[in-house]
Coordinates of C-alpha atoms in Angstrom, one line a residue:
X1 CA 0.0 0.0 0.0
X2 CA 1.0 3.7 -0.3
X3 CA 2.7 5.8 2.4
X4 CA -0.2 8.3 2.7
X5 CA -0.8 9.2 6.3
X6 CA -4.3 9.3 7.8
X7 CA -5.2 11.3 10.8
X8 CA -8.2 11.0 13.0
X9 CA -10.6 13.9 13.4
X10 CA -9.5 14.2 17.1
X11 CA -5.9 14.6 16.0
X12 CA -6.9 17.3 13.5
X13 CA -8.9 19.2 16.1
X14 CA -6.2 19.0 18.7
X15 CA -3.5 20.2 16.2
X16 CA -5.7 23.2 15.2
X17 CA -6.3 24.0 18.9
X18 CA -2.6 23.8 19.7
X19 CA -1.8 26.3 16.9
X20 CA -4.7 28.6 17.9
X21 CA -3.9 28.6 21.6
X22 CA -0.1 28.9 21.5
X23 CA 0.8 32.6 21.7
X24 CA 3.4 33.7 19.2
X25 CA 3.6 30.3 17.5
X26 CA 4.0 30.1 13.7
X27 CA 2.3 27.6 11.5
X28 CA 5.6 26.1 10.4
X29 CA 6.8 25.7 14.0
X30 CA 3.7 23.9 15.2
X31 CA 3.6 21.7 12.1
X32 CA 7.3 20.7 12.5
X33 CA 6.7 19.9 16.2
X34 CA 3.8 17.7 15.3
X35 CA 5.7 16.0 12.4
X36 CA 3.2 17.1 9.7
X37 CA 3.4 19.3 6.6
X38 CA 2.8 23.0 6.8
X39 CA 0.1 22.9 4.1
X40 CA -1.6 20.1 5.9
X41 CA -2.0 22.1 9.1
X42 CA -2.9 25.2 7.1
X43 CA -5.7 23.2 5.4
X44 CA -7.0 22.0 8.8
X45 CA -7.0 25.5 10.2
X46 CA -8.9 27.0 7.3
X47 CA -11.5 24.2 7.5
X48 CA -11.9 25.0 11.2
X49 CA -12.2 28.7 10.5
X50 CA -8.9 29.5 12.4
X51 CA -7.1 32.5 10.9
X52 CA -3.5 32.1 9.9
X53 CA -0.9 34.3 11.6
X54 CA 1.4 35.6 8.8
X55 CA 4.0 37.2 11.2
X56 CA 5.0 36.7 14.8
X57 CA 3.3 39.2 17.2
X58 CA 5.6 42.0 18.2
X59 CA 7.8 41.7 15.2
X60 CA 9.3 45.0 14.1
X61 CA 7.9 46.7 11.0
X62 CA 10.7 48.0 8.7
X63 CA 11.0 51.8 8.8
X64 CA 10.0 53.5 5.6
X65 CA 13.0 54.8 3.8
X66 CA 13.1 58.3 2.4
X67 CA 10.4 59.7 4.8
X68 CA 11.8 62.6 6.9
X69 CA 15.3 61.4 6.2
X70 CA 18.2 63.1 4.6
X71 CA 20.4 61.1 2.2
X72 CA 23.1 61.1 4.9
X73 CA 20.7 59.8 7.5
X74 CA 19.4 57.1 5.2
X75 CA 23.0 56.0 4.4
X76 CA 23.9 55.7 8.1
X77 CA 20.7 53.7 8.8
X78 CA 21.3 51.3 5.9
X79 CA 24.9 50.8 7.0
X80 CA 23.8 50.0 10.6
X81 CA 21.2 47.5 9.3
X82 CA 23.8 45.9 7.0
X83 CA 26.2 45.4 10.0
X84 CA 23.4 43.9 12.0
X85 CA 22.5 41.5 9.2
X86 CA 26.1 40.4 8.8
X87 CA 26.5 39.8 12.5
X88 CA 23.3 37.8 12.6
X89 CA 24.4 35.8 9.6
X90 CA 27.7 35.0 11.3
X91 CA 26.0 34.1 14.5
X92 CA 23.6 31.7 12.7
X93 CA 26.4 30.1 10.7
X94 CA 28.4 29.5 14.0
X95 CA 25.3 28.0 15.7
X96 CA 24.7 25.7 12.7
X97 CA 28.3 24.4 12.8
X98 CA 28.0 23.9 16.6
X99 CA 24.8 22.0 16.4
X100 CA 26.2 19.8 13.6
X101 CA 29.1 18.9 15.8
X102 CA 26.7 18.1 18.6
X103 CA 25.0 15.3 16.7
X104 CA 27.3 12.5 17.9
X105 CA 27.0 13.7 21.5
X106 CA 23.2 14.0 21.5
X107 CA 22.9 10.7 19.7
X108 CA 23.8 9.0 23.0
X109 CA 21.1 10.9 24.8
X110 CA 20.5 14.5 25.7
X111 CA 21.2 15.5 29.3
X112 CA 22.7 18.5 31.1
X113 CA 26.0 16.6 31.7
X114 CA 26.1 15.7 28.0
X115 CA 25.8 19.3 27.1
X116 CA 28.6 20.3 29.5
X117 CA 30.8 17.6 28.0
X118 CA 30.1 18.9 24.5
X119 CA 31.1 22.4 25.5
X120 CA 34.2 21.2 27.1
X121 CA 35.3 19.2 24.1
X122 CA 34.7 22.0 21.6
X123 CA 35.8 25.1 23.6
X124 CA 39.1 25.3 21.6
X125 CA 37.1 25.5 18.3
X126 CA 34.3 27.8 19.3
X127 CA 33.7 30.5 21.9
X128 CA 32.3 29.1 25.2
X129 CA 29.7 31.8 25.0
X130 CA 28.4 30.6 21.6
X131 CA 28.6 27.0 22.7
X132 CA 26.6 27.6 25.8
X133 CA 24.0 29.6 23.9
X134 CA 23.6 26.9 21.2
X135 CA 23.1 24.0 23.7
X136 CA 21.1 26.2 26.1
X137 CA 23.3 26.0 29.3
X138 CA 24.5 28.8 31.6
X139 CA 28.1 29.7 31.3
X140 CA 28.6 30.0 35.0
X141 CA 27.1 26.6 35.5
X142 CA 29.5 25.1 32.9
X143 CA 32.5 26.7 34.6
X144 CA 31.4 25.4 38.0
X145 CA 31.0 21.9 36.5
X146 CA 34.6 22.1 35.1
X147 CA 36.0 23.3 38.4
X148 CA 34.3 20.5 40.2
X149 CA 35.6 17.7 38.0
X150 CA 38.0 16.1 40.5
X151 CA 35.5 16.3 43.4
X152 CA 32.8 14.9 41.2
X153 CA 35.0 11.9 40.1
X154 CA 35.7 11.1 43.8
X155 CA 32.1 11.3 44.7
X156 CA 31.1 9.1 41.8
X157 CA 33.6 6.4 42.8
X158 CA 32.3 6.4 46.3
X159 CA 28.7 6.3 45.1
X160 CA 29.5 3.3 42.8
X161 CA 31.0 1.4 45.7
X162 CA 28.0 2.2 47.9
X163 CA 25.6 1.1 45.1
X164 CA 27.3 -2.3 45.0
X165 CA 26.7 -2.8 48.7
X166 CA 23.1 -1.7 48.3
X167 CA 22.5 -4.2 45.4
X168 CA 23.8 -7.0 47.6
X169 CA 21.3 -6.2 50.3
X170 CA 18.5 -5.6 47.9
X171 CA 19.1 -8.8 46.1
X172 CA 18.6 -10.7 49.3
X173 CA 15.3 -9.0 50.0
X174 CA 13.8 -6.9 47.1
X175 CA 11.1 -5.5 49.4
X176 CA 13.6 -3.3 51.2
X177 CA 13.8 0.4 50.4
X178 CA 16.2 3.2 51.6
X179 CA 14.8 3.4 55.1
X180 CA 15.5 -0.3 55.8
X181 CA 18.7 -0.6 53.7
X182 CA 20.4 2.3 55.5
X183 CA 20.6 0.6 58.9
X184 CA 21.7 -2.6 57.2
X185 CA 24.6 -0.7 55.7
X186 CA 25.4 1.1 59.0
X187 CA 25.2 -2.0 61.2
X188 CA 28.6 -2.6 62.7
X189 CA 30.2 0.2 60.7
X190 CA 32.6 2.7 62.2
X191 CA 31.4 6.3 62.8
X192 CA 33.3 7.7 59.8
X193 CA 31.9 5.0 57.5
X194 CA 28.2 5.5 58.3
X195 CA 26.0 6.8 55.5
X196 CA 23.0 9.1 55.6
X197 CA 19.6 7.8 54.5
X198 CA 19.2 10.7 52.0
X199 CA 22.4 9.6 50.3
X200 CA 21.2 6.0 50.2
X201 CA 17.9 7.1 48.7
X202 CA 19.7 9.2 46.1
X203 CA 22.0 6.4 45.0
X204 CA 19.1 4.0 44.8
X205 CA 17.0 6.5 42.8
X206 CA 19.8 7.2 40.3
X207 CA 20.4 3.5 39.7
X208 CA 16.8 2.4 39.6
X209 CA 16.9 0.4 42.8
X210 CA 13.6 0.4 44.6
X211 CA 11.7 -1.6 47.2
X212 CA 8.3 -3.1 46.3
X213 CA 5.5 -0.7 46.9
X214 CA 1.9 -1.0 45.9
X215 CA 0.6 2.2 44.4
X216 CA -2.7 3.8 45.2
X217 CA -4.4 5.1 42.1
X218 CA -7.8 5.6 40.5
X219 CA -9.3 2.3 39.5
X220 CA -9.6 2.2 35.7
X221 CA -9.8 -1.6 35.3
X222 CA -13.3 -2.8 36.2
X223 CA -13.4 -6.5 35.2
X224 CA -16.6 -7.9 33.7
X225 CA -16.7 -11.6 34.5
X226 CA -19.9 -12.1 32.6
X227 CA -18.2 -11.9 29.2
X228 CA -16.1 -14.5 27.4
X229 CA -12.6 -15.3 28.5
X230 CA -9.7 -14.1 26.3
X231 CA -6.3 -15.8 26.4
X232 CA -3.0 -14.1 27.2
X233 CA -1.1 -14.3 23.9
X234 CA 1.8 -12.1 25.0
X235 CA 2.9 -13.7 28.3
X236 CA 4.7 -10.5 29.3
X237 CA 6.7 -10.5 26.1
X238 CA 6.3 -7.0 24.8
X239 CA 8.3 -7.3 21.7
X240 CA 7.5 -7.9 18.0
X241 CA 9.6 -8.8 15.0
X242 CA 7.8 -6.3 12.7
X243 CA 5.6 -3.3 13.0
X244 CA 1.8 -3.7 13.1
X245 CA 1.9 -7.2 14.6
X246 CA 1.4 -6.7 18.3
X247 CA -0.2 -3.8 20.2
X248 CA -0.8 -3.1 23.9
X249 CA -3.4 -0.7 25.3
X250 CA -4.6 0.8 28.5
X251 CA -6.7 3.6 30.0
X252 CA -5.2 6.1 32.5
X253 CA -6.8 8.9 34.4
X254 CA -5.7 12.6 34.0
X255 CA -6.7 14.4 37.2
X256 CA -8.0 18.0 37.0
X257 CA -7.5 20.6 39.7
X258 CA -11.1 21.4 40.5
X259 CA -12.3 17.9 40.6
X260 CA -13.0 15.2 38.0
X261 CA -10.7 13.5 35.4
X262 CA -10.1 13.2 31.8
X263 CA -9.2 9.7 30.5
X264 CA -6.6 8.6 28.0
X265 CA -6.8 5.4 26.0
X266 CA -3.7 4.3 24.1
X267 CA -2.7 1.7 21.4
X268 CA 1.1 1.1 21.5
X269 CA 3.1 -0.9 18.9
X270 CA 5.3 -3.4 20.6
X271 CA 7.9 -3.3 17.8
X272 CA 8.6 0.4 17.8
X273 CA 6.9 1.6 21.0
X274 CA 5.0 4.1 18.9
X275 CA 1.6 5.2 20.2
X276 CA -0.2 4.4 17.0
X277 CA -3.6 5.5 18.3
X278 CA -5.1 7.4 21.2
X279 CA -8.3 9.0 22.4
X280 CA -9.0 11.5 25.2
X281 CA -12.5 11.9 26.8
X282 CA -14.2 12.8 30.1
X283 CA -15.6 9.2 30.4
X284 CA -14.5 5.6 30.4
X285 CA -17.2 4.2 28.1
X286 CA -16.4 1.7 25.4
X287 CA -16.3 4.5 22.8
X288 CA -13.1 5.7 24.3
X289 CA -11.1 2.6 23.6
X290 CA -12.9 2.1 20.3
X291 CA -11.8 5.5 19.1
X292 CA -8.1 4.8 20.1
X293 CA -8.1 1.5 18.1
X294 CA -9.8 3.2 15.1
X295 CA -7.1 5.9 15.2
X296 CA -4.4 3.2 15.1
X297 CA -6.2 1.7 12.1
X298 CA -6.1 5.0 10.3
X299 CA -2.4 5.4 10.9
X300 CA -1.5 1.9 9.8
X301 CA -4.1 1.6 7.0
X302 CA -5.0 -1.8 8.2
X303 CA -4.8 -3.8 11.5
X304 CA -5.8 -7.1 9.9
X305 CA -3.9 -9.9 11.6
X306 CA -2.6 -7.8 14.5
X307 CA -2.9 -8.8 18.2
X308 CA -4.2 -6.2 20.7
X309 CA -3.4 -6.9 24.4
X310 CA -5.1 -5.2 27.3
X311 CA -6.2 -5.7 30.9
X312 CA -9.6 -7.0 31.9
X313 CA -11.4 -3.6 32.0
X314 CA -15.1 -3.8 31.3
X315 CA -14.6 -1.7 28.1
X316 CA -12.1 -4.2 26.7
X317 CA -14.3 -7.2 27.6
X318 CA -17.4 -5.6 26.2
X319 CA -19.3 -7.1 23.2
X320 CA -19.0 -3.8 21.3
X321 CA -15.3 -3.7 21.5
X322 CA -15.0 -7.4 20.6
X323 CA -17.2 -6.7 17.6
X324 CA -14.9 -3.8 16.5
X325 CA -11.8 -6.0 16.8
X326 CA -13.5 -8.7 14.7
X327 CA -14.4 -6.0 12.0
X328 CA -10.8 -4.8 12.0
X329 CA -9.3 -8.3 11.9
X330 CA -7.7 -7.8 15.3
X331 CA -7.1 -10.7 17.7
X332 CA -7.7 -9.8 21.4
X333 CA -5.3 -10.8 24.2
X334 CA -5.6 -10.1 27.9
X335 CA -3.4 -10.6 31.0
X336 CA -4.5 -11.9 34.4
X337 CA -7.1 -9.9 36.4
X338 CA -5.5 -7.4 38.7
X339 CA -1.9 -8.0 37.5
X340 CA -0.4 -4.8 36.1
X341 CA 2.8 -6.6 35.1
X342 CA 0.9 -8.4 32.4
X343 CA 0.4 -5.0 30.7
X344 CA 3.7 -3.4 31.9
X345 CA 4.5 -1.7 28.6
X346 CA 1.3 0.3 28.6
X347 CA 1.6 1.1 32.3
X348 CA 5.2 2.3 31.7
X349 CA 4.1 4.7 29.0
X350 CA 1.3 6.1 31.2
X351 CA 3.7 6.6 34.1
X352 CA 6.2 8.4 31.8
X353 CA 3.5 10.7 30.4
X354 CA 2.4 11.9 33.9
X355 CA 5.9 12.2 35.2
X356 CA 7.3 14.2 32.3
X357 CA 4.3 16.5 31.9
X358 CA 3.2 17.1 35.5
X359 CA 6.6 16.9 37.2
X360 CA 6.1 18.7 40.5
X361 CA 2.4 19.2 39.9
X362 CA -0.3 16.8 41.0
X363 CA -2.9 17.6 38.4
X364 CA -3.9 19.8 35.4
X365 CA -5.5 23.2 35.9
X366 CA -8.4 22.5 33.5
X367 CA -9.5 20.2 30.7
X368 CA -8.3 22.5 28.0
X369 CA -4.7 22.7 29.4
X370 CA -4.7 18.9 30.0
X371 CA -5.8 18.1 26.4
X372 CA -3.1 20.5 24.9
X373 CA -0.2 19.3 27.0
X374 CA -1.1 15.6 26.7
X375 CA -1.6 15.9 22.9
X376 CA 1.8 17.7 22.5
X377 CA 3.5 15.0 24.6
X378 CA 2.0 12.2 22.7
X379 CA 3.1 13.6 19.3
X380 CA 6.6 14.5 20.6
X381 CA 6.9 11.0 22.1
X382 CA 6.3 9.5 18.6
X383 CA 8.3 12.0 16.6
X384 CA 11.0 13.6 18.8
X385 CA 11.5 11.7 22.1
X386 CA 14.4 9.3 22.0
X387 CA 13.7 5.8 23.3
X388 CA 16.3 3.4 24.6
X389 CA 14.4 0.5 23.2
X390 CA 14.7 2.1 19.7
X391 CA 18.5 2.5 20.1
X392 CA 17.9 6.1 21.1
X393 CA 15.9 7.0 18.0
X394 CA 12.3 8.2 18.2
X395 CA 9.6 5.6 17.5
X396 CA 8.7 7.2 14.2
X397 CA 12.4 7.4 13.1
X398 CA 13.0 3.8 14.2
X399 CA 10.1 2.7 12.0
X400 CA 11.2 4.8 9.1
X401 CA 14.8 3.6 9.2
X402 CA 14.5 0.0 10.1
X403 CA 11.0 -1.3 9.5
X404 CA 9.4 0.8 6.7
X405 CA 9.0 -2.3 4.6
X406 CA 7.0 -4.2 7.2
X407 CA 4.3 -1.7 8.0
X408 CA 1.5 -3.2 5.9
X409 CA 1.9 -6.6 4.1
X410 CA -1.4 -6.8 2.2
X411 CA -4.1 -4.5 1.2

């Protein structure tokens, strides 16, 4: 089949709303962020009656030449403008060269330390000021990082040794967290060898060591024992040899500040980790998960022969959803009731979404803000966010470079 992309009506509405509600945003900037063509977004905006901004608000209007100016004054002004344009051209060329050099560094992942390392490696080629501006770090922070190199290496070595001791204790009892591991470490130790519980917690957090803890959350899985039983075809193996073979899905709640929730349903490709379809609503009726699966079908062109794995929520066990799966040629799969590990991939994506968007917040201000931020994150997750499973490519790039030929086998 062809490579023409199909987008759901909800995707189009959210894209138009994102452009309309983002102050100062240009059409091309929003289109690039969403991974779509400028003309496509322009067409959607015109269809929705949203006016196109032809220039950024606050941009300067060129002064009219020859009005109340002597020839000498006009010459001075033009020379000044020429100098500014040359300086801007030089600056942009330098930034371009810097960012090209940064590719090999950011290919291993983008972090603050990686940016500092890049500046340090290229400070003999470019000005530190320009380097810091290009990779968006503060010069004073960079110099402080350089000055602290020896102390940092010493602390890192000590933390590595502590981490090995923690892993030995945690391996013996994986239910132990920092509060219980700290006294184990300090038991029988000399006073100068004792460690603080905050340091233990930090080392464990940095290395992904955590004790077992049951999380409290809104219950979105409501099993319906009256419907037919569906086998578990994945058995916690969330991988696939090709795109459009295996999907997982789930519903997660999106809490609002003044009460209530929105709900997000996702359909995630096990091969590329791409969120192939999603839907957001203020309810958890069957239509929510149906819309998400239909959106995935629009993106792929066909889901015939694919497996869709979920939990035992009533919407997934409903007759209407089973009917839709049959119409699309999708085989259903379900994990055990009440076992989140049987749908760990979907749970992980939901956790990453809330962690990366909300950060220190507990909820969204209102439904409009929630929709915009979640929509932007979902699109960036697919098109821009590097994923370790995809060898630090985005899911869309991973599909394009490694699995383009396996998207759809038959029409």
